[in-house]
Short mmCIF file of C-alpha atoms in Angstrom, two decimals:
data_model
loop_
_atom_site.label_atom_id
_atom_site.label_comp_id
_atom_site.label_asym_id
_atom_site.label_seq_id
_atom_site.Cartn_x
_atom_site.Cartn_y
_atom_site.Cartn_z
CA MET A 1 -86.73 53.58 -60.41
CA ASN A 2 -85.60 50.53 -58.44
CA THR A 3 -82.90 51.52 -55.97
CA ASP A 4 -81.20 49.06 -53.62
CA ILE A 5 -80.00 50.28 -50.22
CA ASN A 6 -76.79 48.24 -50.54
CA THR A 7 -75.71 49.93 -53.78
CA ILE A 8 -76.17 53.52 -52.71
CA GLU A 9 -73.86 53.35 -49.71
CA GLU A 10 -70.72 53.04 -51.84
CA PRO A 11 -68.57 56.18 -51.69
CA THR A 12 -68.82 56.71 -55.46
CA GLN A 13 -72.63 56.62 -55.47
CA THR A 14 -75.08 59.47 -54.99
CA PRO A 15 -75.69 60.18 -51.27
CA LEU A 16 -78.81 58.47 -49.99
CA VAL A 17 -80.34 61.69 -48.73
CA ASP A 18 -80.07 63.20 -52.23
CA ILE A 19 -81.83 60.20 -53.76
CA VAL A 20 -84.63 60.30 -51.20
CA ILE A 21 -85.16 64.06 -51.57
CA GLY A 22 -85.25 63.60 -55.34
CA HIS A 23 -87.90 60.87 -55.11
CA LEU A 24 -90.00 62.82 -52.62
CA SER A 25 -89.82 66.04 -54.62
CA ALA A 26 -90.74 64.26 -57.85
CA GLY A 27 -93.64 62.41 -56.21
CA GLU A 28 -92.08 59.00 -56.96
CA ASP A 29 -93.84 57.20 -54.12
CA ASP A 30 -93.11 53.68 -55.34
CA ALA A 31 -89.37 54.34 -55.48
CA VAL A 32 -89.42 55.66 -51.91
CA SER A 33 -91.33 52.60 -50.68
CA ILE A 34 -88.94 50.20 -52.40
CA LEU A 35 -85.95 52.03 -50.95
CA LEU A 36 -87.29 51.83 -47.39
CA GLU A 37 -88.12 48.12 -47.67
CA SER A 38 -84.41 47.22 -47.76
CA ALA A 39 -83.24 49.83 -45.23
CA HIS A 40 -82.46 49.18 -41.58
CA ALA A 41 -84.29 51.22 -38.93
CA SER A 42 -81.06 53.00 -37.96
CA GLU A 43 -80.45 54.05 -41.57
CA ILE A 44 -83.99 55.37 -41.83
CA ALA A 45 -83.47 57.33 -38.61
CA ILE A 46 -80.39 59.01 -40.09
CA LEU A 47 -82.39 59.82 -43.20
CA LEU A 48 -85.20 61.38 -41.19
CA GLU A 49 -82.75 63.53 -39.20
CA SER A 50 -81.20 64.70 -42.48
CA LEU A 51 -84.46 66.13 -43.82
CA PRO A 52 -86.31 69.37 -43.09
CA HIS A 53 -89.61 68.97 -41.24
CA ASN A 54 -91.95 68.87 -44.22
CA LEU A 55 -89.99 66.15 -46.04
CA ARG A 56 -89.30 64.32 -42.77
CA ASN A 57 -92.99 63.93 -42.03
CA LYS A 58 -93.69 62.96 -45.63
CA LEU A 59 -91.02 60.23 -45.58
CA TRP A 60 -92.43 58.87 -42.31
CA THR A 61 -95.72 58.05 -44.03
CA PHE A 62 -93.89 55.57 -46.28
CA LEU A 63 -92.41 53.55 -43.40
CA PRO A 64 -93.69 49.98 -42.93
CA SER A 65 -95.65 49.96 -39.66
CA GLU A 66 -93.63 47.06 -38.24
CA ILE A 67 -90.42 49.12 -38.07
CA GLU A 68 -91.89 52.41 -36.84
CA GLY A 69 -91.22 51.61 -33.19
CA GLU A 70 -87.59 50.58 -33.76
CA THR A 71 -86.97 53.64 -35.92
CA LEU A 72 -88.29 55.95 -33.20
CA THR A 73 -85.78 54.51 -30.73
CA TYR A 74 -82.88 55.43 -33.03
CA LEU A 75 -84.02 59.02 -33.54
CA GLY A 76 -82.66 61.94 -31.56
CA GLU A 77 -84.99 63.72 -29.18
CA GLU A 78 -85.74 66.66 -31.48
CA ALA A 79 -86.47 64.55 -34.57
CA ARG A 80 -88.49 62.02 -32.58
CA GLY A 81 -90.59 64.78 -31.07
CA SER A 82 -91.41 66.27 -34.47
CA ILE A 83 -92.45 62.84 -35.79
CA VAL A 84 -94.62 62.02 -32.77
CA ASP A 85 -96.34 65.39 -33.04
CA SER A 86 -97.46 64.45 -36.56
CA MET A 87 -98.89 61.06 -35.47
CA ASN A 88 -102.31 60.38 -34.00
CA GLN A 89 -102.64 58.64 -30.66
CA ALA A 90 -103.54 55.25 -32.12
CA ASP A 91 -100.44 55.24 -34.35
CA VAL A 92 -98.18 56.13 -31.42
CA VAL A 93 -99.64 53.30 -29.35
CA ALA A 94 -99.17 50.86 -32.23
CA ALA A 95 -95.54 51.94 -32.69
CA THR A 96 -94.73 51.12 -29.05
CA GLU A 97 -95.79 47.47 -29.43
CA THR A 98 -92.35 46.45 -30.73
CA MET A 99 -90.26 48.51 -28.27
CA ASP A 100 -88.21 46.91 -25.51
CA SER A 101 -89.09 47.97 -21.97
CA GLU A 102 -85.96 50.13 -21.60
CA ASP A 103 -86.63 51.95 -24.90
CA LEU A 104 -90.31 52.30 -24.04
CA ALA A 105 -89.47 53.83 -20.65
CA ASP A 106 -87.40 56.59 -22.26
CA PHE A 107 -89.95 57.14 -25.01
CA MET A 108 -92.92 57.46 -22.68
CA GLU A 109 -91.26 60.22 -20.67
CA GLU A 110 -91.35 62.41 -23.79
CA LEU A 111 -95.04 61.79 -24.54
CA PRO A 112 -97.97 63.96 -23.52
CA LEU A 113 -99.80 62.62 -20.46
CA ASP A 114 -102.89 61.43 -22.37
CA VAL A 115 -100.79 59.55 -24.93
CA SER A 116 -98.58 57.89 -22.29
CA GLU A 117 -101.71 56.77 -20.43
CA ALA A 118 -103.08 55.26 -23.65
CA VAL A 119 -99.81 53.40 -24.15
CA LEU A 120 -99.98 52.03 -20.59
CA MET A 121 -103.55 50.84 -21.13
CA SER A 122 -102.48 48.94 -24.25
CA LEU A 123 -99.73 46.95 -22.52
CA SER A 124 -100.11 43.36 -21.48
CA GLU A 125 -99.65 42.49 -17.83
CA ASP A 126 -96.15 41.12 -18.48
CA ARG A 127 -95.01 44.18 -20.47
CA ARG A 128 -96.47 46.54 -17.87
CA ARG A 129 -94.59 44.70 -15.14
CA ARG A 130 -91.33 44.94 -17.11
CA LEU A 131 -91.90 48.63 -17.80
CA GLU A 132 -92.59 49.40 -14.15
CA ALA A 133 -89.42 47.55 -13.16
CA THR A 134 -87.44 49.73 -15.56
CA LEU A 135 -89.11 52.99 -14.52
CA ALA A 136 -88.30 52.25 -10.89
CA PHE A 137 -84.70 53.30 -11.58
CA ASP A 138 -83.42 56.80 -12.27
CA GLU A 139 -82.57 57.86 -15.78
CA GLY A 140 -78.87 57.40 -16.55
CA THR A 141 -78.46 54.33 -14.34
CA ALA A 142 -77.77 50.71 -15.19
CA GLY A 143 -81.26 49.75 -13.97
CA ARG A 144 -82.88 52.02 -16.54
CA LEU A 145 -80.54 50.74 -19.24
CA MET A 146 -80.82 47.00 -18.53
CA SER A 147 -83.04 44.49 -20.29
CA THR A 148 -85.13 42.19 -18.12
CA ASP A 149 -85.09 39.64 -20.94
CA VAL A 150 -82.49 37.41 -19.28
CA ILE A 151 -82.07 33.63 -19.22
CA SER A 152 -81.07 32.09 -15.88
CA VAL A 153 -80.41 28.51 -14.76
CA ARG A 154 -79.59 26.72 -11.50
CA LYS A 155 -76.09 25.47 -10.82
CA ASP A 156 -77.17 21.89 -10.04
CA VAL A 157 -78.58 21.10 -13.51
CA THR A 158 -76.68 19.44 -16.33
CA ILE A 159 -75.73 20.86 -19.69
CA ALA A 160 -78.20 18.48 -21.34
CA VAL A 161 -81.03 20.05 -19.35
CA VAL A 162 -79.83 23.53 -20.24
CA LEU A 163 -79.76 22.74 -23.96
CA ARG A 164 -83.29 21.31 -23.87
CA TYR A 165 -84.40 24.47 -22.06
CA LEU A 166 -82.79 26.74 -24.66
CA ARG A 167 -84.47 24.88 -27.53
CA ARG A 168 -87.83 25.71 -26.00
CA LEU A 169 -87.06 29.43 -25.82
CA LYS A 170 -87.74 31.03 -29.18
CA PRO A 171 -86.52 33.55 -30.00
CA LEU A 172 -83.46 33.90 -27.78
CA PRO A 173 -82.60 37.40 -26.52
CA PRO A 174 -80.44 39.56 -28.82
CA ASN A 175 -76.68 39.45 -28.16
CA PHE A 176 -77.20 36.32 -26.10
CA ASP A 177 -73.76 35.04 -25.09
CA ALA A 178 -74.21 33.58 -21.60
CA LEU A 179 -76.68 32.14 -19.11
CA MET A 180 -76.90 33.70 -15.67
CA VAL A 181 -76.70 31.26 -12.75
CA THR A 182 -78.96 31.91 -9.75
CA ASP A 183 -80.15 30.04 -6.68
CA GLU A 184 -83.80 29.30 -5.86
CA ASN A 185 -84.23 32.86 -4.52
CA GLY A 186 -82.87 34.54 -7.64
CA ILE A 187 -79.53 35.43 -6.06
CA TYR A 188 -76.84 35.80 -8.70
CA LEU A 189 -74.04 33.19 -8.46
CA GLY A 190 -72.17 33.56 -11.76
CA LYS A 191 -72.61 32.86 -15.43
CA VAL A 192 -71.94 30.20 -18.05
CA THR A 193 -70.91 31.26 -21.54
CA LEU A 194 -72.82 29.93 -24.52
CA ALA A 195 -69.54 28.62 -25.96
CA ASP A 196 -68.94 26.45 -22.87
CA THR A 197 -72.54 25.28 -22.89
CA LEU A 198 -72.23 24.02 -26.46
CA SER A 199 -68.77 22.46 -26.06
CA GLU A 200 -69.11 20.62 -22.71
CA GLN A 201 -70.34 17.07 -22.23
CA PRO A 202 -74.12 16.70 -21.69
CA ASP A 203 -73.72 15.28 -18.18
CA THR A 204 -71.51 18.18 -16.98
CA LEU A 205 -73.04 20.22 -14.18
CA VAL A 206 -73.43 23.98 -14.58
CA ALA A 207 -71.65 24.40 -11.23
CA ASP A 208 -68.51 22.82 -12.70
CA ILE A 209 -68.11 25.31 -15.55
CA MET A 210 -69.75 28.52 -14.34
CA ASP A 211 -67.66 31.64 -13.80
CA GLU A 212 -68.23 32.77 -10.22
CA MET A 213 -65.98 35.81 -10.71
CA ALA A 214 -67.89 37.20 -13.69
CA ASP A 215 -68.42 40.96 -13.69
CA VAL A 216 -71.66 42.33 -12.30
CA ILE A 217 -73.12 45.85 -12.21
CA LEU A 218 -75.27 47.35 -9.49
CA ALA A 219 -78.60 48.61 -10.78
CA ASP A 220 -77.98 52.13 -9.45
CA ALA A 221 -74.53 52.40 -11.10
CA ASN A 222 -74.01 55.32 -13.48
CA GLU A 223 -74.36 54.39 -17.15
CA HIS A 224 -71.03 56.12 -17.84
CA ASP A 225 -69.32 53.60 -15.55
CA VAL A 226 -71.12 50.83 -17.41
CA ALA A 227 -69.66 51.98 -20.73
CA ILE A 228 -66.16 52.18 -19.24
CA LEU A 229 -66.47 48.63 -17.86
CA PHE A 230 -67.49 47.25 -21.26
CA GLY A 231 -64.63 49.06 -22.95
CA ARG A 232 -61.99 47.88 -20.49
CA ARG A 233 -63.12 44.25 -20.20
CA ASP A 234 -64.30 43.62 -23.79
CA LEU A 235 -67.63 42.36 -22.48
CA ILE A 236 -70.57 41.20 -24.56
CA SER A 237 -73.08 41.18 -21.72
CA VAL A 238 -73.06 41.62 -17.96
CA ALA A 239 -75.54 40.84 -15.18
CA VAL A 240 -77.31 43.64 -13.31
CA VAL A 241 -78.04 43.02 -9.62
CA ASN A 242 -79.41 44.93 -6.64
CA GLU A 243 -77.63 45.48 -3.34
CA GLN A 244 -78.76 42.03 -2.15
CA ASN A 245 -77.10 40.52 -5.26
CA LYS A 246 -80.45 39.49 -6.71
CA LEU A 247 -80.42 39.19 -10.51
CA LEU A 248 -82.53 41.93 -12.12
CA GLY A 249 -81.49 41.85 -15.76
CA ARG A 250 -78.55 42.24 -18.09
CA ILE A 251 -76.84 44.87 -20.20
CA SER A 252 -75.40 43.93 -23.58
CA VAL A 253 -72.66 45.47 -25.67
CA ASP A 254 -75.06 47.30 -28.00
CA ASP A 255 -76.31 49.28 -25.00
CA ALA A 256 -72.74 50.22 -24.07
CA VAL A 257 -72.02 51.32 -27.64
CA ASN A 258 -75.11 53.54 -27.57
CA ILE A 259 -73.88 55.17 -24.35
CA ILE A 260 -70.42 55.79 -25.81
CA LYS A 261 -71.92 57.30 -28.96
CA ALA A 262 -74.31 59.50 -26.97
CA GLU A 263 -71.48 60.75 -24.73
CA ALA A 264 -69.28 61.48 -27.74
CA ASP A 265 -72.10 63.44 -29.39
CA LYS A 266 -72.79 65.30 -26.15
CA THR A 267 -69.12 66.26 -25.74
CA LEU A 268 -68.84 67.43 -29.34
CA LEU A 269 -71.99 69.55 -29.10
CA ALA A 270 -71.14 70.85 -25.63
CA SER A 271 -67.77 72.11 -26.84
CA ALA A 272 -69.71 74.48 -29.10
CA GLY A 273 -72.26 75.41 -26.44
CA LEU A 274 -75.00 73.20 -27.96
CA VAL A 275 -77.26 70.66 -26.29
CA GLU A 276 -77.86 67.00 -27.09
CA ASP A 277 -81.22 67.51 -28.78
CA GLU A 278 -79.87 70.18 -31.14
CA GLY A 279 -80.96 68.45 -34.33
CA LEU A 280 -79.63 69.45 -37.73
CA PHE A 281 -83.05 70.80 -38.71
CA ALA A 282 -84.33 71.81 -35.28
CA ALA A 283 -86.78 74.72 -35.08
CA VAL A 284 -85.17 78.12 -35.62
CA ILE A 285 -86.42 80.00 -32.52
CA PRO A 286 -85.48 77.36 -29.88
CA SER A 287 -82.12 76.81 -31.56
CA ALA A 288 -81.43 80.54 -31.66
CA LYS A 289 -82.30 80.88 -27.95
CA ARG A 290 -79.96 78.05 -26.94
CA ARG A 291 -77.07 79.42 -28.95
CA ALA A 292 -77.67 83.00 -27.81
CA VAL A 293 -76.77 82.04 -24.24
CA TRP A 294 -73.24 81.01 -25.13
CA LEU A 295 -72.80 83.86 -27.56
CA GLY A 296 -73.59 86.14 -24.62
CA VAL A 297 -71.10 84.36 -22.38
CA ASN A 298 -68.45 84.65 -25.09
CA LEU A 299 -69.20 88.35 -25.51
CA ILE A 300 -68.59 88.94 -21.81
CA THR A 301 -65.22 87.19 -21.98
CA VAL A 302 -64.27 89.17 -25.09
CA PHE A 303 -65.04 92.45 -23.36
CA LEU A 304 -62.87 91.33 -20.46
CA ALA A 305 -59.94 90.90 -22.86
CA VAL A 306 -60.76 94.23 -24.53
CA TRP A 307 -60.82 95.90 -21.09
CA VAL A 308 -57.27 94.63 -20.47
CA ILE A 309 -56.12 95.95 -23.86
CA GLY A 310 -57.74 99.31 -23.15
CA HIS A 311 -55.37 99.88 -20.22
CA PHE A 312 -52.42 99.94 -22.66
CA GLU A 313 -53.83 102.30 -25.27
CA GLU A 314 -50.88 104.68 -24.96
CA ALA A 315 -48.35 101.93 -25.66
CA LEU A 316 -50.31 100.73 -28.68
CA ASP A 317 -50.49 104.27 -30.09
CA LYS A 318 -46.72 104.78 -29.81
CA ILE A 319 -45.51 101.34 -30.88
CA VAL A 320 -47.52 100.06 -33.87
CA ALA A 321 -45.68 96.72 -33.86
CA LEU A 322 -47.40 95.82 -30.58
CA ALA A 323 -50.83 95.85 -32.24
CA VAL A 324 -49.55 93.73 -35.11
CA LEU A 325 -47.93 91.11 -32.88
CA MET A 326 -50.46 91.07 -30.04
CA PRO A 327 -52.73 88.30 -31.50
CA VAL A 328 -49.74 85.94 -31.81
CA VAL A 329 -49.30 85.60 -28.04
CA ALA A 330 -52.98 84.98 -27.32
CA SER A 331 -53.42 82.57 -30.22
CA MET A 332 -50.42 80.38 -29.32
CA GLY A 333 -51.59 80.23 -25.71
CA GLY A 334 -55.10 79.27 -26.80
CA ILE A 335 -53.88 76.37 -28.95
CA ALA A 336 -51.53 75.07 -26.24
CA GLY A 337 -54.22 75.30 -23.60
CA SER A 338 -56.87 73.59 -25.73
CA GLN A 339 -54.57 70.61 -26.27
CA THR A 340 -54.13 70.14 -22.52
CA LEU A 341 -57.81 70.87 -21.85
CA THR A 342 -58.92 68.17 -24.31
CA LEU A 343 -56.64 65.53 -22.81
CA THR A 344 -57.62 66.39 -19.22
CA THR A 345 -61.35 66.44 -19.99
CA ARG A 346 -61.03 63.05 -21.68
CA GLY A 347 -59.05 61.72 -18.71
CA LEU A 348 -61.76 62.90 -16.32
CA SER A 349 -64.49 61.18 -18.34
CA LEU A 350 -62.50 57.92 -18.32
CA GLY A 351 -61.77 58.13 -14.60
CA GLN A 352 -58.03 58.52 -15.20
CA VAL A 353 -57.59 61.83 -13.34
CA SER A 354 -57.87 61.97 -9.57
CA SER A 355 -56.51 64.00 -6.66
CA SER A 356 -53.70 61.48 -6.18
CA ASN A 357 -52.18 61.93 -9.65
CA LEU A 358 -53.23 65.53 -10.34
CA ARG A 359 -49.87 66.98 -9.25
CA TRP A 360 -47.98 64.63 -11.59
CA LEU A 361 -50.24 65.61 -14.45
CA GLY A 362 -49.77 69.30 -13.66
CA ASN A 363 -45.97 68.93 -13.51
CA LYS A 364 -45.94 67.06 -16.82
CA GLU A 365 -48.00 69.74 -18.58
CA LEU A 366 -45.88 72.46 -16.96
CA MET A 367 -42.72 70.92 -18.44
CA ILE A 368 -44.40 70.63 -21.86
CA GLY A 369 -45.39 74.32 -21.60
CA LEU A 370 -41.84 75.31 -20.71
CA LEU A 371 -40.28 73.31 -23.57
CA ASN A 372 -42.76 74.51 -26.21
CA GLY A 373 -42.54 78.02 -24.78
CA ALA A 374 -38.76 78.06 -25.11
CA LEU A 375 -38.90 76.69 -28.67
CA TRP A 376 -41.62 78.90 -30.12
CA SER A 377 -40.71 82.06 -28.24
CA ALA A 378 -37.23 81.82 -29.75
CA ILE A 379 -38.69 81.33 -33.25
CA VAL A 380 -41.11 84.25 -32.85
CA ALA A 381 -38.30 86.44 -31.49
CA ILE A 382 -36.18 85.77 -34.59
CA ILE A 383 -39.11 86.52 -36.91
CA THR A 384 -39.80 89.75 -35.00
CA VAL A 385 -36.20 90.93 -35.29
CA VAL A 386 -36.16 90.23 -39.04
CA TRP A 387 -39.56 91.88 -39.54
CA PHE A 388 -39.37 94.97 -37.31
CA GLN A 389 -35.61 95.32 -36.75
CA ASP A 390 -36.28 95.76 -33.05
CA VAL A 391 -34.54 93.51 -30.50
CA GLY A 392 -36.49 95.00 -27.59
CA ILE A 393 -39.89 94.03 -28.99
CA ALA A 394 -38.50 90.59 -29.89
CA LEU A 395 -37.44 89.99 -26.29
CA ILE A 396 -40.80 91.25 -24.98
CA ILE A 397 -42.90 88.98 -27.18
CA SER A 398 -40.59 86.06 -26.41
CA ALA A 399 -41.06 86.50 -22.66
CA ALA A 400 -44.83 87.03 -23.02
CA MET A 401 -45.22 83.89 -25.10
CA MET A 402 -43.28 81.85 -22.55
CA ILE A 403 -45.52 83.16 -19.76
CA ASN A 404 -48.73 82.49 -21.70
CA LEU A 405 -47.82 78.97 -22.82
CA VAL A 406 -46.96 77.98 -19.26
CA ALA A 407 -50.20 79.54 -17.97
CA ALA A 408 -52.17 77.85 -20.73
CA SER A 409 -50.72 74.41 -19.92
CA LEU A 410 -51.53 74.72 -16.22
CA SER A 411 -54.99 76.16 -16.96
CA GLY A 412 -55.74 73.25 -19.29
CA VAL A 413 -55.38 70.94 -16.27
CA LEU A 414 -56.84 73.06 -13.49
CA ILE A 415 -59.91 74.43 -15.30
CA PRO A 416 -61.63 71.10 -16.13
CA VAL A 417 -60.76 69.61 -12.73
CA THR A 418 -62.15 72.66 -10.92
CA LEU A 419 -65.30 72.74 -13.05
CA GLU A 420 -65.98 69.06 -12.42
CA ARG A 421 -65.62 69.53 -8.66
CA MET A 422 -68.11 72.38 -8.92
CA GLY A 423 -70.56 70.07 -10.68
CA ILE A 424 -70.15 71.83 -14.06
CA ASP A 425 -69.50 69.82 -17.22
CA PRO A 426 -65.92 70.69 -18.36
CA ALA A 427 -66.83 69.88 -21.96
CA LEU A 428 -69.54 72.53 -21.88
CA SER A 429 -67.73 75.52 -20.39
CA GLY A 430 -64.04 74.59 -20.20
CA ALA A 431 -63.13 76.07 -23.59
CA VAL A 432 -64.83 79.40 -22.80
CA VAL A 433 -62.98 79.77 -19.50
CA LEU A 434 -59.68 78.71 -21.05
CA THR A 435 -59.98 81.22 -23.90
CA THR A 436 -60.59 83.98 -21.38
CA VAL A 437 -57.51 82.99 -19.35
CA THR A 438 -55.15 82.74 -22.34
CA ASP A 439 -56.41 86.01 -23.86
CA VAL A 440 -56.15 87.96 -20.63
CA VAL A 441 -52.77 86.51 -19.63
CA GLY A 442 -51.43 86.87 -23.17
CA PHE A 443 -52.45 90.51 -23.61
CA LEU A 444 -51.54 91.47 -20.05
CA SER A 445 -48.06 89.93 -20.19
CA PHE A 446 -47.21 91.26 -23.66
CA LEU A 447 -48.56 94.77 -23.26
CA GLY A 448 -47.55 94.98 -19.62
CA LEU A 449 -43.93 94.07 -20.35
CA ALA A 450 -43.88 96.43 -23.31
CA THR A 451 -45.14 99.29 -21.13
CA LEU A 452 -42.54 98.57 -18.43
CA PHE A 453 -39.48 98.26 -20.66
CA LEU A 454 -40.22 100.12 -23.90
CA MET A 455 -42.18 103.20 -22.82
#
């Protein structure tokens, strides 16, 4: 069976993972090999992460050796670890030959000591120097992310000289859009775009067309700030410098996209109490242990809410309608709070929330809570009167819902801000704390008011 990678991606076609599993299960080795020949490394990585371990390792054996290294860089930590464990040392060393220094630095930190030493021994002097320059910076910084494969020129040369220089450099770096301008000591002065280089007259000096105000990033800057800069300025590449403004390398837009994707995945997983390396087919025991922690935390918060309810057992026994309506208050508060929590957490990650505008944000969410509280408490009160024929309970649930929606709106702002100041990721624990607040406030206000005025 001859299957082309371009035909199977159409929405009406059979999913690629189904085709691959079918070929592997039927022992159709030739079909698998043909399929992988036309696939990009990133597509193969997705395939590998979509397979259980036995089929994942089997598919890996069909990969052309020249794309093994690139494929490993696209894999998540869990899937990459399972693949590396199935490889011998010589194959791992061979796979690293095509990796960039920044990808190799991250990869080597996951390898056993003997394998990483073998990889180091296999590197040329130039690659070892590049790798050491990358490893000199902390993980999660621009220095670790940058590529040292950068083209620089002096400002006193002409465009004709620059063009002759570029023709001698084959191949040019990926996502190459500009030349960095430095002095004789490597101090960064600005950059010249490739478009200007190609359109200017040959006798034009670089100094006449270079952009001295071009953005730069310090090597120790956080990679999150790098991603924000690319998003706000629509950059394709940016120079990385040290505190003395010496050019060290460059970061290109594909690196920024990878950061944005990784942060989005982290936030999505963290909201469910999962970690970044929680692969789809990760091992059962480690996955169960990681999830058990947050199940335990949730259980504690649930018992806190149950403890509050237990203090109003007498009211619940006498007025059955309270038990029926009780979830409404907590649920509405939870939804309202999660909306505010999501917006605030996003604002914190984008650097939009600070101490100077926090009061304005809190006032805005307070007003939204009051308006939605007034609207929905009135609607719920009408439904309660029609359902239970009891105006007293209708007024109680209306007041409780107003209280909980206001509390939820304020909590949605204060919880993520407080957690961030405590050094805790709001995306990881904000939802758990918020649920506890809205449940406790909702039950306490509803049952408390009912006990005061109806008992």
